[in-house]
Amino acid sequence: ENTKIRVKPDHSGVVTDGVKHSMNPFCEIAVEEAVKLKEKKLIKEVVAVSCGPTQVTETIRTALAMGCDRGIHVEVSGKDYEAMGPLQISKIFAALAKKEEASLIILGKQAIDDDCNQTGQMTAALLDWPQGTFASEVTIDGEKVKVVREIDGGLETIKISMPAVLTADLRLNTPRYATLPNIMKAKKKKIANMKPADLGVDMVSRVEVLRVDEPPTRLAGVKVETVDDLVAKLRANGTI
Amino acid sequence: PLPPLKDLHCYIRSYKSHRLLRRRIVTLTPRITSHYTIFPRDKDPRWEGVEMERFADEADVVIVGGGPAGLSAAIRLKQLAKEQEKELRVCLVEKASQIGAHTLSGACLEPSALNELFPDWKERGAPLNTPVTEDLFSILTEKHRIPVPMLPGLPMNNHGNYIVRLGHFVHWLGEQAEELGVEIYPGYAAAEVLFHEDGSVKGIATNDVGIAKDGSPKDVFERGMELHAKVTLFGEGCHGHLAKQLYRQFNLRENCEPQTYAIGLKELWVIDEKKWRPGRVEHSVGWPLNRNTYGGSFLYHLNEGEPLVALGFVVGLDYTNPYLSPFREFQRWKHHPFVAKTLEGGTRIAYGARALNEGGYQCLPKVTFPGGMLIGCSPGFMNVPKIKGTHTAMKSGMLAAEAIFPKVTAEDPASETAGLHIPEYEDNLKKSWIWKELYAVRNIRPSFHNYFGLYGGMVYTGVFYWILRGKEPWTLKHAGLDSAQLKPAKECTPIEYPKPDGKLSFDLLSSVALSGTNHEGDQPPHLTLKDDSIPVANNLAIYDGPEQRFCPAGVYEYVPLETGEGMRLQINAQNCVHCKTCDIKDPSQNINWVVPEGSGGPAYNGL
C-alpha cells in the first residue's frame, strides 16, 4: 500500500499494473465488525462482496480468513472497471442486498484510492434504508441498531431500524490479522461469481475523466519582514 | 532529565588503559532491542499465560522463499508429479506481500535454465521482451570513458540474453507455479526452523503477529503456524537469516571460505525518447571508485513500450574505508558525462537495493542436511564476472526438485532421520553446468586482491579466463570476512561527496520513499542487536558508525542523547528494504537481521 503512484504517460489515469492491491483499511474494519457481531451471535452469516477483476478474489479470501462465511465476486474488468465508481457499486450492492435478503450492509466509510465517501450513502438511498455512517461504535438492540457516529462537532448517537447500511470509521475496532491457518481454511469457503448484468445493473458511467495530472511541485515560500512588504507582494502577483 | 529507569540498561565496561591500571566506565545505553530472539519470552513476565501453541499442517515439501530458485523448485516438483501421475503437496511461503515485491536485480537473464524448465516460455507469456542488441563495457575516469572491446568469450558478453525486469519475471513464475497447483502464501515469513527430536529439520514456523514495539503481546497477538514437511528447501536469497542459523546448526561451512558480498543499488528511470536505445547493455568500472575498491555500474535499456532504463551501482563489501557510502557513490556516478547524457531530462520512478554474493566456487557450503537443503543465492551460485545468478539459482532449484521427487514419493524413503537427507542433490549440482561455470570463473574475483587492484584483476581475467577458461590449476583465496575488512576511521580519509542536485542525484530519504517500503510500526525492530551498547562503544568509537553509510535505506542513525552527553544509535526499522548489508558488513557482527511481520518491506514493481 505504500507504492509510489505514477500517472500514466497518456494522462488517462494512474499506473496500476504490478501494484499490489489490498483490502481498503476502512473495509478491514467493516469486516472485523461484522465478524465480531457474528461471534456475539447477533447475526447469522457474513458474506464478503467485492467488485472488480480476478485479483479481487484474493481480497475476498482475506475477508474469509478473517471470519466471513462466504464470498461473492462481482466480475468487472477492462474499461468498465476503469470507469467504475460509487454509483455503479451502490447499484450492485443494492441489487445483492435484495437478492440475499440482507439485514445489514457494513462497508468502510471511504476508499483510500479515491476518497469518495459516497458508496454507503448511495446504497442506503437506492434501497431506501436508514444509514449509520462514520460509525465508531455499533450496538444491536433487537431490531434496531444504536450507532455512535464521528462528526465534526464530536460524537452523535442515533438509533436506526434494520435493515440498515453502516459505514465504518477508524476507531470502530482494530482488525485482526488474517493468519495463515485461516487463509488455508478460507480456500474451502465458497466464492460465488457473477456479472453486473446478472443483477440487472448497467455499468455505464455518468462521469468522464478528462485528464489526470500530478500535483504541481510545491514552490518555495518567500519571507517578508513587514506587513507593507506583504501587501506589496500580494498586489504584485495579482492576488489583491 | 534522565529517561525513566525502566528504559535504561546499565552496562559496565571495563577499560584497560594501562596494564597496571584498570578503569571502570559505566555507560548508560537506552534500550534498543526488544525482539524475542534476544530476550526469550519464556523468561518474560509479560508473556505469562499467553497461549503459545501453534497450529500445524503437513506438506510433502515446504519451500522458503518465492524467488527464482524456490519457484523453479516448486514448478519442477509439480511437473514431475504430473508426468508420473503422483500426488504431491508443495507449499511455498514468501515474506513479501506479493511474489516479486522483494525481487531486485539488474538484470540480464541467460535463458538456459528457463529453456529447460519451460521450453515453451514464449507461448506462456514470460516477460522476456528485450533481447540484448548492444553490449558496451567502459573504464571510467572522472571526466572520460575508455571503451573496452566486448570480445566473445569474455564472461560479460551478453549475446543471446534478455534484459528483464526480474520482479515481473518472478511474478510470472509464481503464476505458472500456482497453475501447476503449488500452494503459494505471500505475506507470511518463515521465522523459525523446526527440528525433530533426532535433530533433522521438521519444517518451519511462520512469524507471530501482534507483538508491540517493546516486545509485549498486543490484543491482536496471534502465533504463526507450523508447516511440517519431509524435506524443506531454503531459498531465502543472498544471506538468508534462517540459512545463517542452519550453517551453525549443521556445520555446513567447515570446508569452504566465508562468503563475500557486494551491495547493489538500483533505480528505474523514464528517459527522453531520443536517448532510448532498447536492447543496449552498458557496464562500467573505475570512477568513482578507486582501484582498490571492487565495484562498477550497469545501465540497461528496456524495450517494454516506454523509454525505461534500469541502472545501478555495485560495491564490493570488502571495502576498507568506513567513510565510504555505496549510496552516495551511486548517486555521484550518475553525474559522469557518459551517464548524465542518457539521464538528462528523465524522471526517476523507482529505487531499491540488495546485497549479492561474490564468493563463487570457493564459498559454496554443503547444501544438504537431514530434512533440508539450500538453493539459489542462499548458498550462492552467482557467476560474478558474468554478473548473473538467476540462471544458476533456477537450475539449482530444478536439480533439488529432481533429487527430492523420487524420495518423497517413495513408499519407503529408507531414511535414517525423520527429515529426509538427500545428498543426491549435491552430487547432481557437482555434475551440472552450474559447477563447471563457477569453477571456470573462480579466480576472477579474488584476482582483484593485488597491488594493482582493478587493473590487476582485469589483466588476470584477460589472460587466464579469456585464454585458459579457468583451467589454471590453482584456486585463489578471497580476503576473508567482509566485516573484518574495515580499517579504523582514524586511519582513513573521509570522502567528500557532492550534494545531490535533485535532478540526476538524490538524497537518501526521497530514494527510500520510492522503494515503497513500510512495516507495521508497532513491532520490535527486526534489526536486532546482540548487545545494545556495542554500536556506540565499538562501531561509532572506532569506525565512525559505518552503518550510517552502508545502509541504503537510512535505518541507522547516531543521534545525540537527550541528556546531552554522548550519542545513541537510533534504528528506523520501518525504512528497511531487506537488503541484508548491515548483517554482513557490521564490523562488530552485532547486528542480526531477523524477519519482520510478513508483508513488511519494499513494494518493488518490476525491479
Short mmCIF file of C-alpha atoms in Angstrom, two decimals, chain B residues 107-551:
data_model
loop_
_atom_site.label_atom_id
_atom_site.label_comp_id
_atom_site.label_asym_id
_atom_site.label_seq_id
_atom_site.Cartn_x
_atom_site.Cartn_y
_atom_site.Cartn_z
CA ALA B 107 19.03 -7.98 -14.90
CA CYS B 108 20.41 -9.69 -17.95
CA LEU B 109 18.83 -13.12 -17.91
CA GLU B 110 20.59 -16.03 -19.55
CA PRO B 111 17.65 -18.20 -20.62
CA SER B 112 19.48 -21.53 -20.25
CA ALA B 113 17.61 -22.71 -17.13
CA LEU B 114 14.31 -21.26 -18.34
CA ASN B 115 14.63 -23.17 -21.63
CA GLU B 116 14.94 -26.37 -19.61
CA LEU B 117 12.08 -25.54 -17.23
CA PHE B 118 9.60 -24.22 -19.81
CA PRO B 119 10.74 -24.81 -23.41
CA ASP B 120 7.51 -23.03 -24.41
CA TRP B 121 8.13 -19.97 -22.21
CA LYS B 122 7.40 -17.61 -25.09
CA GLU B 123 3.91 -19.02 -25.69
CA ARG B 124 3.29 -18.89 -21.94
CA GLY B 125 3.97 -15.18 -21.98
CA ALA B 126 7.20 -14.99 -19.98
CA PRO B 127 8.17 -11.32 -19.82
CA LEU B 128 11.44 -11.62 -21.74
CA ASN B 129 10.74 -8.70 -24.04
CA THR B 130 14.17 -7.20 -24.58
CA PRO B 131 16.83 -9.27 -26.34
CA VAL B 132 20.30 -7.76 -25.85
CA THR B 133 21.34 -5.96 -29.05
CA GLU B 134 24.40 -3.96 -27.94
CA ASP B 135 26.98 -4.67 -25.27
CA LEU B 136 29.27 -1.86 -24.07
CA PHE B 137 31.98 -2.01 -21.43
CA SER B 138 33.91 1.03 -20.22
CA ILE B 139 36.56 2.08 -17.76
CA LEU B 140 35.52 5.47 -16.43
CA THR B 141 37.79 8.27 -15.26
CA GLU B 142 36.39 11.40 -13.67
CA LYS B 143 35.62 13.05 -16.99
CA HIS B 144 36.29 10.45 -19.66
CA ARG B 145 35.46 6.96 -20.77
CA ILE B 146 37.79 4.27 -22.11
CA PRO B 147 35.83 1.69 -24.13
CA VAL B 148 36.87 -1.94 -23.66
CA PRO B 149 36.06 -4.32 -26.52
CA MET B 150 33.47 -6.91 -25.54
CA LEU B 151 35.13 -9.91 -27.18
CA PRO B 152 33.09 -13.10 -27.48
CA GLY B 153 34.27 -15.49 -24.78
CA LEU B 154 34.61 -12.80 -22.12
CA PRO B 155 32.28 -13.61 -19.23
CA MET B 156 30.33 -10.33 -19.52
CA ASN B 157 29.38 -10.92 -23.15
CA ASN B 158 25.59 -10.93 -23.34
CA HIS B 159 24.84 -12.33 -26.75
CA GLY B 160 21.65 -14.41 -26.59
CA ASN B 161 20.49 -12.96 -23.29
CA TYR B 162 17.49 -10.83 -22.36
CA ILE B 163 17.17 -7.68 -20.30
CA VAL B 164 14.34 -8.40 -17.88
CA ARG B 165 12.55 -6.76 -15.00
CA LEU B 166 13.21 -9.65 -12.67
CA GLY B 167 10.33 -8.80 -10.34
CA HIS B 168 7.90 -9.24 -13.23
CA PHE B 169 9.64 -12.45 -14.33
CA VAL B 170 9.40 -13.85 -10.81
CA HIS B 171 5.73 -12.84 -10.64
CA TRP B 172 5.15 -14.75 -13.91
CA LEU B 173 6.97 -17.79 -12.45
CA GLY B 174 4.62 -17.55 -9.47
CA GLU B 175 1.58 -17.65 -11.77
CA GLN B 176 2.99 -20.74 -13.54
CA ALA B 177 3.57 -22.39 -10.18
CA GLU B 178 0.03 -21.69 -8.98
CA GLU B 179 -1.38 -23.09 -12.22
CA LEU B 180 0.52 -26.30 -11.53
CA GLY B 181 -1.02 -26.50 -8.06
CA VAL B 182 1.75 -25.13 -5.84
CA GLU B 183 0.26 -23.52 -2.72
CA ILE B 184 1.84 -20.09 -2.54
CA TYR B 185 1.42 -17.96 0.58
CA PRO B 186 2.80 -14.44 0.15
CA GLY B 187 2.76 -12.20 3.20
CA TYR B 188 3.93 -14.97 5.53
CA ALA B 189 7.57 -15.08 6.53
CA ALA B 190 9.36 -18.20 7.71
CA ALA B 191 10.62 -17.07 11.10
CA GLU B 192 11.83 -20.25 12.75
CA VAL B 193 13.30 -23.61 11.71
CA LEU B 194 11.66 -26.58 13.44
CA PHE B 195 13.58 -29.72 14.35
CA HIS B 196 12.65 -33.34 15.00
CA GLU B 197 13.98 -34.98 18.13
CA ASP B 198 16.73 -36.61 16.08
CA GLY B 199 17.99 -33.18 15.06
CA SER B 200 16.76 -33.28 11.48
CA VAL B 201 14.73 -30.40 10.08
CA LYS B 202 10.99 -30.85 10.55
CA GLY B 203 9.81 -27.73 8.75
CA ILE B 204 9.35 -24.06 9.54
CA ALA B 205 7.11 -21.81 11.61
CA THR B 206 5.79 -18.55 10.18
CA ASN B 207 6.12 -15.25 12.03
CA ASP B 208 3.98 -14.37 15.04
CA VAL B 209 1.88 -11.21 14.64
CA GLY B 210 0.73 -8.64 17.14
CA ILE B 211 3.84 -8.09 19.25
CA ALA B 212 4.31 -4.49 20.37
CA LYS B 213 7.46 -2.46 19.86
CA ASP B 214 8.56 -3.11 23.44
CA GLY B 215 8.22 -6.87 22.95
CA SER B 216 4.95 -7.32 24.85
CA PRO B 217 1.88 -9.06 23.42
CA LYS B 218 -0.89 -6.89 21.88
CA ASP B 219 -4.61 -7.76 21.91
CA VAL B 220 -4.32 -8.96 18.33
CA PHE B 221 -1.38 -11.27 19.10
CA GLU B 222 -1.51 -14.50 17.10
CA ARG B 223 1.08 -17.24 16.89
CA GLY B 224 2.49 -18.17 13.50
CA MET B 225 1.73 -21.60 12.14
CA GLU B 226 3.97 -24.63 11.71
CA LEU B 227 4.44 -26.18 8.30
CA HIS B 228 5.94 -29.66 8.54
CA ALA B 229 7.48 -31.39 5.57
CA LYS B 230 9.51 -34.43 4.64
CA VAL B 231 12.09 -32.02 3.26
CA THR B 232 12.33 -28.23 3.50
CA LEU B 233 14.03 -26.11 0.84
CA PHE B 234 15.58 -22.83 1.92
CA GLY B 235 15.70 -20.28 -0.91
CA GLU B 236 15.94 -17.02 1.04
CA GLY B 237 18.29 -15.35 -1.39
CA CYS B 238 21.62 -13.78 -0.54
CA HIS B 239 22.46 -14.04 3.18
CA GLY B 240 19.21 -15.57 4.41
CA HIS B 241 18.55 -15.34 8.13
CA LEU B 242 17.44 -18.96 8.56
CA ALA B 243 20.38 -20.14 6.44
CA LYS B 244 22.68 -18.29 8.85
CA GLN B 245 21.28 -20.44 11.64
CA LEU B 246 21.49 -23.66 9.59
CA TYR B 247 25.18 -23.08 8.79
CA ARG B 248 25.91 -23.17 12.51
CA GLN B 249 23.49 -25.97 13.33
CA PHE B 250 24.80 -28.40 10.73
CA ASN B 251 28.35 -27.10 10.35
CA LEU B 252 27.80 -26.56 6.64
CA ARG B 253 30.66 -24.11 6.17
CA GLU B 254 33.52 -26.10 7.64
CA ASN B 255 35.18 -26.79 4.27
CA CYS B 256 34.59 -23.56 2.41
CA GLU B 257 35.67 -19.93 2.68
CA PRO B 258 33.38 -17.39 4.36
CA GLN B 259 31.02 -15.87 1.78
CA THR B 260 31.94 -12.46 0.41
CA TYR B 261 29.37 -9.98 -0.82
CA ALA B 262 28.61 -6.76 -2.64
CA ILE B 263 25.74 -4.30 -2.32
CA GLY B 264 23.76 -3.45 -5.44
CA LEU B 265 21.68 -0.28 -5.61
CA LYS B 266 19.26 0.22 -8.48
CA GLU B 267 16.94 2.82 -9.97
CA LEU B 268 14.43 2.82 -12.81
CA TRP B 269 14.24 5.91 -14.97
CA VAL B 270 11.86 7.02 -17.72
CA ILE B 271 14.19 8.85 -20.09
CA ASP B 272 13.88 11.15 -23.06
CA GLU B 273 12.80 9.05 -26.04
CA LYS B 274 15.60 10.45 -28.19
CA LYS B 275 18.17 8.87 -25.86
CA TRP B 276 16.48 5.49 -25.71
CA ARG B 277 18.33 2.51 -27.28
CA PRO B 278 16.25 -0.59 -26.49
CA GLY B 279 18.40 -3.71 -26.04
CA ARG B 280 21.57 -1.82 -25.13
CA VAL B 281 23.62 -3.09 -22.18
CA GLU B 282 26.25 -0.83 -20.62
CA HIS B 283 28.69 -1.77 -17.86
CA SER B 284 31.48 0.27 -16.39
CA VAL B 285 34.25 0.02 -13.82
CA GLY B 286 36.57 2.66 -12.44
CA TRP B 287 35.32 6.11 -11.41
CA PRO B 288 34.07 6.99 -8.86
CA LEU B 289 35.64 4.01 -7.06
CA ASN B 290 39.40 3.84 -6.56
CA ARG B 291 41.32 0.89 -7.98
CA ASN B 292 41.26 -0.99 -4.67
CA THR B 293 37.50 -0.92 -4.18
CA TYR B 294 35.69 -3.55 -6.22
CA GLY B 295 32.58 -2.39 -7.97
CA GLY B 296 31.01 -0.97 -11.07
CA SER B 297 27.84 0.09 -12.77
CA PHE B 298 25.16 -1.20 -15.09
CA LEU B 299 22.68 0.59 -17.33
CA TYR B 300 20.19 -1.41 -19.39
CA HIS B 301 17.70 -0.02 -21.93
CA LEU B 302 14.44 -1.98 -21.64
CA ASN B 303 12.04 -2.46 -24.53
CA GLU B 304 8.58 -2.68 -23.00
CA GLY B 305 6.67 0.15 -24.63
CA GLU B 306 8.09 3.19 -22.87
CA PRO B 307 11.66 4.58 -22.75
CA LEU B 308 12.64 2.87 -19.50
CA VAL B 309 16.21 2.23 -18.31
CA ALA B 310 17.32 0.13 -15.38
CA LEU B 311 20.57 1.36 -13.88
CA GLY B 312 22.58 0.77 -10.81
CA PHE B 313 25.84 0.51 -8.96
CA VAL B 314 27.54 -2.39 -7.20
CA VAL B 315 30.20 -2.01 -4.48
CA GLY B 316 32.11 -4.97 -3.07
CA LEU B 317 31.54 -5.18 0.68
CA ASP B 318 35.20 -5.92 1.28
CA TYR B 319 35.87 -2.17 1.06
CA THR B 320 38.17 -0.84 3.75
CA ASN B 321 37.25 2.82 4.22
CA PRO B 322 34.43 3.23 6.78
CA TYR B 323 33.65 6.65 5.28
CA LEU B 324 32.56 5.05 2.01
CA SER B 325 28.86 5.29 1.24
CA PRO B 326 27.73 2.94 -1.56
CA PHE B 327 24.55 5.01 -1.95
CA ARG B 328 26.47 8.24 -2.50
CA GLU B 329 28.94 6.57 -4.87
CA PHE B 330 25.91 5.50 -6.91
CA GLN B 331 24.45 8.99 -6.87
CA ARG B 332 27.67 10.69 -7.93
CA TRP B 333 28.39 8.12 -10.67
CA LYS B 334 25.23 9.36 -12.43
CA HIS B 335 26.92 12.73 -12.94
CA HIS B 336 29.63 11.24 -15.16
CA PRO B 337 29.19 12.83 -18.60
CA PHE B 338 28.68 9.45 -20.30
CA VAL B 339 25.86 8.54 -17.88
CA ALA B 340 24.37 12.01 -17.41
CA LYS B 341 23.76 12.40 -21.12
CA THR B 342 21.37 9.41 -21.05
CA LEU B 343 19.54 10.53 -17.91
CA GLU B 344 19.19 14.26 -18.56
CA GLY B 345 15.54 15.21 -18.92
CA GLY B 346 14.40 11.90 -17.46
CA THR B 347 12.43 11.03 -14.33
CA ARG B 348 13.36 8.55 -11.66
CA ILE B 349 10.47 6.25 -10.81
CA ALA B 350 11.88 3.52 -8.60
CA TYR B 351 14.73 2.77 -6.19
CA GLY B 352 15.92 -0.26 -4.29
CA ALA B 353 18.97 -2.13 -3.01
CA ARG B 354 20.06 -5.70 -2.19
CA ALA B 355 23.23 -7.49 -1.17
CA LEU B 356 24.57 -10.06 -3.64
CA ASN B 357 27.11 -12.90 -3.42
CA GLU B 358 30.62 -12.55 -4.76
CA GLY B 359 32.30 -15.62 -3.36
CA GLY B 360 31.51 -18.11 -6.09
CA TYR B 361 33.10 -21.53 -6.09
CA GLN B 362 35.36 -21.10 -3.07
CA CYS B 363 32.44 -20.14 -0.84
CA LEU B 364 29.96 -22.90 -1.64
CA PRO B 365 28.88 -24.61 1.56
CA LYS B 366 27.47 -28.08 1.98
CA VAL B 367 23.96 -27.72 0.65
CA THR B 368 22.17 -30.76 2.06
CA PHE B 369 21.46 -31.72 5.64
CA PRO B 370 18.93 -34.02 7.32
CA GLY B 371 15.50 -32.69 6.50
CA GLY B 372 16.52 -29.86 4.19
CA MET B 373 18.60 -28.25 1.52
CA LEU B 374 19.79 -24.83 0.41
CA ILE B 375 19.02 -23.49 -3.06
CA GLY B 376 19.70 -20.37 -5.09
CA CYS B 377 21.59 -17.30 -3.95
CA SER B 378 21.33 -18.52 -0.37
CA PRO B 379 24.29 -20.89 -0.75
CA GLY B 380 25.34 -18.61 -3.61
CA PHE B 381 25.64 -19.76 -7.22
CA MET B 382 26.15 -16.35 -8.74
CA ASN B 383 28.64 -16.11 -11.58
CA VAL B 384 30.34 -12.89 -10.51
CA PRO B 385 32.18 -11.79 -13.65
CA LYS B 386 29.09 -12.56 -15.72
CA ILE B 387 27.10 -10.65 -13.09
CA LYS B 388 24.41 -13.31 -13.37
CA GLY B 389 22.93 -15.58 -10.76
CA THR B 390 19.33 -16.08 -11.84
CA HIS B 391 20.01 -18.89 -14.30
CA THR B 392 22.12 -20.82 -11.78
CA ALA B 393 19.60 -20.18 -8.98
CA MET B 394 16.79 -21.58 -11.12
CA LYS B 395 18.88 -24.59 -12.13
CA SER B 396 19.78 -25.32 -8.50
CA GLY B 397 16.06 -25.31 -7.62
CA MET B 398 15.34 -27.67 -10.50
CA LEU B 399 18.16 -30.04 -9.51
CA ALA B 400 16.90 -30.03 -5.92
CA ALA B 401 13.40 -30.94 -7.13
CA GLU B 402 14.73 -33.77 -9.29
CA ALA B 403 16.71 -35.23 -6.39
CA ILE B 404 13.80 -34.89 -3.95
CA PHE B 405 10.99 -36.23 -6.10
CA PRO B 406 11.82 -39.96 -6.03
CA LYS B 407 12.46 -39.78 -2.29
CA VAL B 408 9.27 -38.01 -1.21
CA THR B 409 7.04 -40.13 -3.43
CA ALA B 410 8.69 -43.43 -2.48
CA GLU B 411 6.70 -45.90 -0.40
CA ASP B 412 9.61 -46.30 1.95
CA PRO B 413 12.16 -43.49 1.81
CA ALA B 414 14.58 -45.56 3.90
CA SER B 415 15.88 -42.55 5.75
CA GLU B 416 17.99 -42.62 8.89
CA THR B 417 16.38 -39.43 10.11
CA ALA B 418 12.75 -38.28 10.32
CA GLY B 419 13.56 -35.37 7.99
CA LEU B 420 14.92 -36.73 4.71
CA HIS B 421 18.59 -36.29 3.95
CA ILE B 422 19.07 -36.18 0.19
CA PRO B 423 22.77 -35.85 -0.67
CA GLU B 424 21.96 -36.71 -4.31
CA TYR B 425 21.14 -33.00 -4.76
CA GLU B 426 24.73 -32.07 -4.02
CA ASP B 427 26.01 -34.82 -6.36
CA ASN B 428 23.72 -33.54 -9.13
CA LEU B 429 25.00 -30.00 -8.63
CA LYS B 430 28.59 -31.14 -9.00
CA LYS B 431 27.78 -32.88 -12.28
CA SER B 432 25.84 -29.95 -13.72
CA TRP B 433 26.77 -26.93 -15.81
CA ILE B 434 26.47 -24.76 -12.66
CA TRP B 435 29.60 -26.35 -11.24
CA LYS B 436 31.56 -26.12 -14.49
CA GLU B 437 30.61 -22.47 -14.88
CA LEU B 438 31.51 -21.48 -11.34
CA TYR B 439 34.76 -23.42 -11.44
CA ALA B 440 35.84 -21.70 -14.67
CA VAL B 441 35.42 -18.19 -13.21
CA ARG B 442 36.56 -18.95 -9.67
CA ASN B 443 39.77 -16.93 -9.81
CA ILE B 444 38.49 -13.73 -11.36
CA ARG B 445 37.07 -12.01 -8.28
CA PRO B 446 39.93 -12.95 -5.93
CA SER B 447 42.42 -11.73 -8.57
CA PHE B 448 41.42 -8.17 -7.61
CA HIS B 449 43.27 -8.56 -4.31
CA ASN B 450 46.63 -7.40 -5.60
CA TYR B 451 48.53 -4.13 -5.55
CA PHE B 452 47.05 -3.04 -8.85
CA GLY B 453 43.54 -3.81 -7.68
CA LEU B 454 41.06 -3.40 -10.51
CA TYR B 455 43.69 -3.31 -13.23
CA GLY B 456 45.45 -6.41 -11.95
CA GLY B 457 42.10 -8.17 -11.92
CA MET B 458 41.32 -7.17 -15.48
CA VAL B 459 44.69 -8.36 -16.69
CA TYR B 460 44.16 -11.67 -14.90
CA THR B 461 40.71 -12.05 -16.49
CA GLY B 462 42.07 -11.25 -19.92
CA VAL B 463 44.96 -13.71 -19.67
CA PHE B 464 43.66 -16.59 -17.61
CA TYR B 465 39.96 -16.56 -18.29
CA TRP B 466 39.78 -15.48 -21.90
CA ILE B 467 42.63 -17.69 -22.95
CA LEU B 468 42.64 -20.53 -20.46
CA ARG B 469 38.93 -20.54 -19.43
CA GLY B 470 39.79 -21.09 -15.81
CA LYS B 471 41.82 -24.21 -16.42
CA GLU B 472 44.75 -22.89 -14.39
CA PRO B 473 45.50 -25.44 -11.65
CA TRP B 474 45.43 -23.03 -8.70
CA THR B 475 42.48 -21.59 -6.80
CA LEU B 476 42.96 -18.12 -5.37
CA LYS B 477 41.56 -17.24 -1.95
CA HIS B 478 39.33 -14.35 -1.02
CA ALA B 479 40.39 -11.84 1.63
CA GLY B 480 38.23 -13.25 4.42
CA LEU B 481 35.10 -11.95 6.13
CA ASP B 482 33.80 -8.65 4.67
CA SER B 483 33.02 -7.44 8.18
CA ALA B 484 36.69 -7.75 9.14
CA GLN B 485 37.97 -5.56 6.31
CA LEU B 486 37.16 -2.10 7.64
CA LYS B 487 40.10 -0.02 8.83
CA PRO B 488 39.61 2.19 11.90
CA ALA B 489 38.25 5.62 10.95
CA LYS B 490 41.33 7.45 12.20
CA GLU B 491 43.44 5.63 9.59
CA CYS B 492 41.17 6.68 6.73
CA THR B 493 40.22 9.84 4.92
CA PRO B 494 36.59 10.97 4.86
CA ILE B 495 35.22 11.12 1.32
CA GLU B 496 33.83 14.44 0.06
CA TYR B 497 30.62 13.55 -1.68
CA PRO B 498 28.84 16.20 -3.77
CA LYS B 499 25.39 17.34 -2.65
CA PRO B 500 22.55 15.75 -4.63
CA ASP B 501 21.23 18.10 -7.31
CA GLY B 502 17.66 16.80 -7.23
CA LYS B 503 17.71 16.16 -10.98
CA LEU B 504 20.25 13.39 -11.52
CA SER B 505 21.25 12.62 -7.94
CA PHE B 506 19.03 12.50 -4.92
CA ASP B 507 19.07 12.36 -1.15
CA LEU B 508 18.63 9.12 0.75
CA LEU B 509 15.18 9.67 2.21
CA SER B 510 13.45 10.57 -1.04
CA SER B 511 15.07 7.47 -2.53
CA VAL B 512 13.81 5.24 0.27
CA ALA B 513 10.31 6.65 -0.29
CA LEU B 514 10.46 5.38 -3.88
CA SER B 515 11.14 1.83 -2.70
CA GLY B 516 7.62 1.73 -1.29
CA THR B 517 8.96 0.15 1.86
CA ASN B 518 6.87 0.06 5.00
CA HIS B 519 6.44 -2.06 8.09
CA GLU B 520 3.86 -2.24 10.86
CA GLY B 521 5.28 0.41 13.17
CA ASP B 522 4.33 -1.16 16.47
CA GLN B 523 6.57 -4.24 16.36
CA PRO B 524 10.02 -4.96 17.80
CA PRO B 525 12.79 -3.72 15.48
CA HIS B 526 13.84 -6.64 13.30
CA LEU B 527 17.42 -5.35 13.13
CA THR B 528 18.32 -6.99 16.43
CA LEU B 529 21.50 -6.28 18.37
CA LYS B 530 23.13 -8.97 20.47
CA ASP B 531 24.40 -6.20 22.74
CA ASP B 532 22.80 -2.74 22.70
CA SER B 533 25.93 -1.00 23.97
CA ILE B 534 28.29 -2.12 21.22
CA PRO B 535 27.23 0.30 18.45
CA VAL B 536 28.38 3.36 20.41
CA ALA B 537 31.26 1.61 22.17
CA ASN B 538 32.71 -0.04 19.09
CA ASN B 539 31.13 0.90 15.74
CA LEU B 540 30.97 4.62 16.47
CA ALA B 541 34.13 4.87 18.56
CA ILE B 542 36.44 3.01 16.19
CA TYR B 543 34.77 3.12 12.78
CA ASP B 544 32.71 6.33 13.00
CA GLY B 545 29.45 4.43 12.65
CA PRO B 546 29.80 2.91 9.14
CA GLU B 547 26.21 1.59 9.27
CA GLN B 548 25.04 5.16 8.75
CA ARG B 549 26.71 4.98 5.38
CA PHE B 550 26.34 1.43 4.13
CA CYS B 551 22.65 1.09 4.86
#
